[in-house]
XYZ file of C-alpha atoms in Angstrom:
273
model
C 0.026 0.061 0.353
C 2.907 2.429 1.166
C 4.746 1.692 -2.375
C 1.182 2.375 -4.294
C 0.526 5.370 -2.132
C 4.370 6.881 -3.359
C 3.747 5.596 -6.578
C 0.359 7.746 -6.783
C 1.925 10.739 -5.467
C 4.917 10.556 -7.532
C 2.389 10.417 -10.764
C 0.528 13.794 -9.370
C 3.812 15.588 -9.061
C 5.084 14.722 -12.460
C 1.613 15.663 -13.993
C 1.819 19.010 -12.016
C 5.077 19.903 -13.398
C 4.069 19.143 -16.881
C 0.980 21.172 -16.502
C 3.122 24.245 -15.215
C 5.794 23.444 -17.569
C 6.513 26.732 -20.123
C 6.607 23.467 -22.978
C 3.054 23.266 -22.583
C 2.113 26.662 -23.345
C 0.430 27.429 -27.138
C 2.807 28.747 -29.559
C 0.085 30.705 -30.782
C -0.663 33.087 -28.048
C 1.023 34.618 -25.026
C -0.521 37.000 -22.123
C 1.884 39.668 -21.025
C 1.320 41.557 -17.877
C -1.478 43.745 -17.380
C -1.148 47.369 -19.063
C -1.374 50.532 -16.502
C -5.452 50.312 -17.378
C -5.662 46.851 -16.251
C -6.250 45.154 -19.305
C -3.896 42.350 -20.525
C -1.918 42.530 -23.584
C -2.387 39.611 -26.286
C 0.298 39.174 -28.149
C -0.687 36.634 -31.377
C 1.892 35.133 -33.092
C 2.712 35.219 -36.891
C 1.031 32.308 -38.305
C -2.005 33.455 -36.127
C -2.281 36.841 -37.350
C -1.891 34.964 -41.206
C -4.652 33.175 -40.489
C -6.947 35.850 -39.051
C -5.515 38.087 -42.169
C -6.640 35.042 -44.647
C -10.179 34.942 -43.168
C -10.983 38.439 -43.089
C -9.555 38.497 -46.851
C -12.252 35.440 -47.897
C -14.972 37.145 -45.809
C -14.787 40.334 -47.541
C -14.458 38.473 -50.947
C -17.531 37.058 -50.231
C -19.554 40.495 -49.470
C -17.729 41.646 -52.377
C -19.582 38.980 -54.703
C -22.687 39.829 -52.845
C -22.899 43.597 -54.134
C -25.610 44.175 -56.612
C -27.355 47.801 -57.840
C -29.087 47.912 -54.553
C -25.677 47.722 -52.904
C -24.010 50.169 -55.436
C -26.987 52.262 -55.022
C -25.964 53.204 -51.509
C -22.042 53.278 -52.145
C -23.183 55.572 -54.776
C -25.008 57.837 -52.326
C -22.132 57.620 -49.598
C -19.567 58.673 -52.279
C -21.606 61.703 -53.326
C -22.700 62.962 -50.071
C -19.206 62.450 -47.938
C -16.964 63.245 -50.833
C -15.012 59.941 -50.779
C -14.296 57.822 -54.169
C -16.668 54.555 -54.509
C -13.850 52.471 -54.161
C -12.718 53.787 -51.041
C -16.651 53.488 -49.767
C -17.075 49.869 -50.919
C -14.000 48.492 -49.173
C -15.266 50.477 -45.756
C -18.843 49.001 -46.241
C -17.424 45.100 -46.687
C -15.113 45.447 -43.820
C -17.519 46.377 -41.236
C -18.556 44.237 -38.652
C -22.051 45.301 -39.178
C -22.313 44.512 -42.811
C -25.427 42.209 -42.373
C -27.504 45.466 -41.187
C -27.688 46.393 -44.959
C -29.174 43.286 -46.266
C -31.644 43.646 -43.102
C -32.363 47.043 -44.492
C -33.367 45.447 -47.926
C -35.687 42.307 -46.468
C -39.245 42.813 -46.710
C -40.229 44.609 -43.330
C -36.985 44.956 -42.446
C -35.182 47.430 -40.225
C -36.511 51.203 -41.217
C -32.827 53.130 -41.102
C -29.208 52.433 -42.348
C -26.488 54.614 -40.779
C -23.313 55.436 -41.661
C -21.033 57.729 -39.500
C -18.003 59.418 -41.151
C -16.088 60.738 -38.285
C -12.515 60.431 -36.347
C -11.833 57.106 -34.543
C -8.992 55.854 -32.678
C -6.969 53.295 -34.915
C -4.090 51.532 -33.753
C -0.509 52.431 -35.488
C 0.500 50.161 -37.847
C 3.316 49.646 -35.908
C 1.415 48.738 -32.545
C -1.300 46.727 -34.108
C -0.968 43.711 -31.854
C -1.397 45.919 -28.611
C -4.289 48.558 -29.377
C -5.672 48.168 -26.549
C -2.976 50.822 -25.296
C -4.258 54.668 -25.685
C -0.611 55.410 -26.704
C -0.842 53.384 -29.788
C -3.599 54.657 -31.380
C -4.244 57.855 -33.285
C -7.486 59.952 -34.723
C -8.432 58.757 -38.267
C -11.419 59.669 -40.314
C -13.460 56.327 -40.974
C -16.598 55.445 -42.753
C -18.698 52.977 -40.676
C -22.122 51.291 -40.180
C -23.993 52.246 -36.860
C -27.216 52.028 -34.750
C -26.785 55.270 -33.846
C -27.093 54.348 -30.199
C -23.315 53.464 -28.875
C -21.165 55.720 -30.650
C -20.881 59.060 -29.990
C -21.994 61.531 -32.765
C -19.127 64.184 -34.092
C -18.473 64.053 -37.944
C -21.033 63.227 -40.539
C -23.935 61.416 -40.561
C -25.703 59.748 -43.435
C -28.911 57.840 -43.526
C -30.843 55.872 -45.686
C -34.961 55.483 -44.300
C -37.450 53.122 -46.252
C -40.809 54.411 -47.162
C -42.534 50.917 -46.970
C -42.249 47.505 -46.073
C -42.201 46.326 -49.476
C -38.967 44.097 -50.294
C -35.817 46.879 -51.609
C -34.784 45.287 -55.103
C -32.578 46.384 -57.583
C -35.484 48.052 -59.426
C -37.099 49.848 -56.850
C -34.183 50.598 -55.007
C -34.130 54.605 -55.885
C -37.949 54.726 -55.395
C -38.438 52.707 -52.166
C -35.309 54.479 -50.161
C -34.490 58.349 -49.151
C -31.246 59.425 -48.728
C -29.173 62.292 -46.468
C -26.900 63.682 -45.101
C -26.556 65.472 -41.903
C -23.477 67.076 -40.833
C -22.077 67.446 -37.312
C -18.289 68.597 -37.742
C -16.479 69.198 -34.526
C -19.583 67.750 -32.925
C -21.740 71.092 -33.241
C -25.143 69.218 -33.254
C -27.486 72.511 -32.763
C -25.855 74.020 -35.713
C -25.663 70.584 -38.029
C -29.849 69.901 -37.034
C -30.402 74.012 -37.714
C -29.232 73.681 -40.831
C -30.555 70.045 -41.990
C -34.035 71.313 -40.960
C -34.022 75.199 -42.226
C -31.929 74.039 -45.704
C -33.241 70.761 -46.523
C -36.357 69.572 -44.636
C -38.141 72.741 -44.543
C -38.087 73.607 -48.254
C -38.465 69.706 -49.510
C -41.715 69.962 -47.161
C -42.931 72.797 -48.437
C -42.735 72.147 -52.152
C -44.325 69.031 -51.454
C -47.729 67.890 -52.900
C -48.247 64.280 -52.200
C -49.419 64.233 -48.504
C -51.140 60.711 -48.627
C -54.294 60.639 -47.207
C -54.468 64.221 -46.894
C -56.528 66.215 -48.841
C -55.300 69.361 -50.332
C -52.006 69.498 -49.227
C -50.444 72.577 -48.123
C -53.951 74.076 -48.058
C -54.795 71.197 -45.450
C -54.891 73.173 -41.470
C -52.803 70.109 -40.091
C -50.241 70.119 -42.662
C -50.070 74.038 -42.003
C -49.984 73.602 -38.197
C -46.908 70.964 -38.673
C -44.959 72.940 -40.853
C -45.220 75.831 -38.061
C -44.313 73.907 -35.689
C -41.493 72.807 -37.609
C -40.529 77.015 -38.271
C -41.166 77.349 -34.614
C -38.845 74.354 -33.327
C -35.662 75.547 -36.162
C -36.535 79.470 -34.662
C -35.678 77.858 -30.996
C -32.697 76.213 -32.332
C -31.057 78.947 -33.560
C -31.632 81.268 -30.528
C -29.936 78.153 -27.969
C -27.232 78.425 -31.069
C -26.620 81.993 -30.754
C -26.902 81.812 -27.015
C -24.059 79.261 -26.436
C -22.064 80.906 -29.078
C -22.466 83.994 -27.137
C -20.103 81.842 -24.515
C -21.671 83.142 -21.273
C -19.085 83.205 -18.555
C -20.062 83.237 -14.933
C -17.528 85.261 -12.875
C -15.765 83.905 -9.794
C -16.866 85.608 -6.712
C -14.917 86.052 -3.611
C -18.042 84.591 -0.853
C -15.656 85.415 1.952
C -15.823 89.045 1.565
C -19.639 88.337 2.140
C -19.895 85.693 4.677
C -17.663 87.503 7.524
C -20.467 90.328 7.513
C -22.570 87.736 8.910
C -22.915 88.077 12.855
C -25.903 87.010 14.031
C -29.061 85.406 12.454
C -30.752 88.227 11.478
C -28.229 88.794 8.747
C -28.336 85.635 7.237
C -32.253 86.016 6.971
C -31.724 89.432 5.259
C -28.976 88.322 2.894
C -31.445 85.523 2.175
């Protein structure tokens, strides 16, 4: 029994030593000490990076093969609105991890909006792509990407596509079923961007609209007139708010000690209040 016990203990010791041996660590990944932010930096081997790059290339080519006239319509509108070449827009679209949202937008009864942001985002430097979790290894670069509009801060230009019905978006009806617009919020000035969008684009378009669906007589209808009046009034409020902000109202620091030192009894506090 004693010999069996020793042999069994020796086996456990050997097994523990083997498990703890550095030689058993996978050559594909290695974990470095935690960064100052508390996150661990993972360094990938060259073989792993090559495999990931290969998979990404295959995915992009599969997506490129999906591009039909509907996708080309989206790409063309984006290129015109943002000022990029269609080749650059296409590359950004097929590289986006939210690429599937485009197909969901085209589907019958699909999502009603498709948003793209074009703005500065933190991108890893080429010589530090393996440790991109550290802000010191990143820099701001313009990027076009698909978004739901609820997770990323909006600081640049928003290009949006809106569906006007639940019909499936096809090659033949994409230009009739999909509306496109640009909302510019350069430098994060949302109020100015919204004011310009409503006053220079939406209101003129609404006031020239002849077909208001079930509403009869179009612009002569009191409900339509009331709606347009409300929009005009809202734009006026935006304009006033923007002007107040641009006035840069600043509060002057007051030395409160001068006033407090003169308060001697309860009646002084009441009078001061």
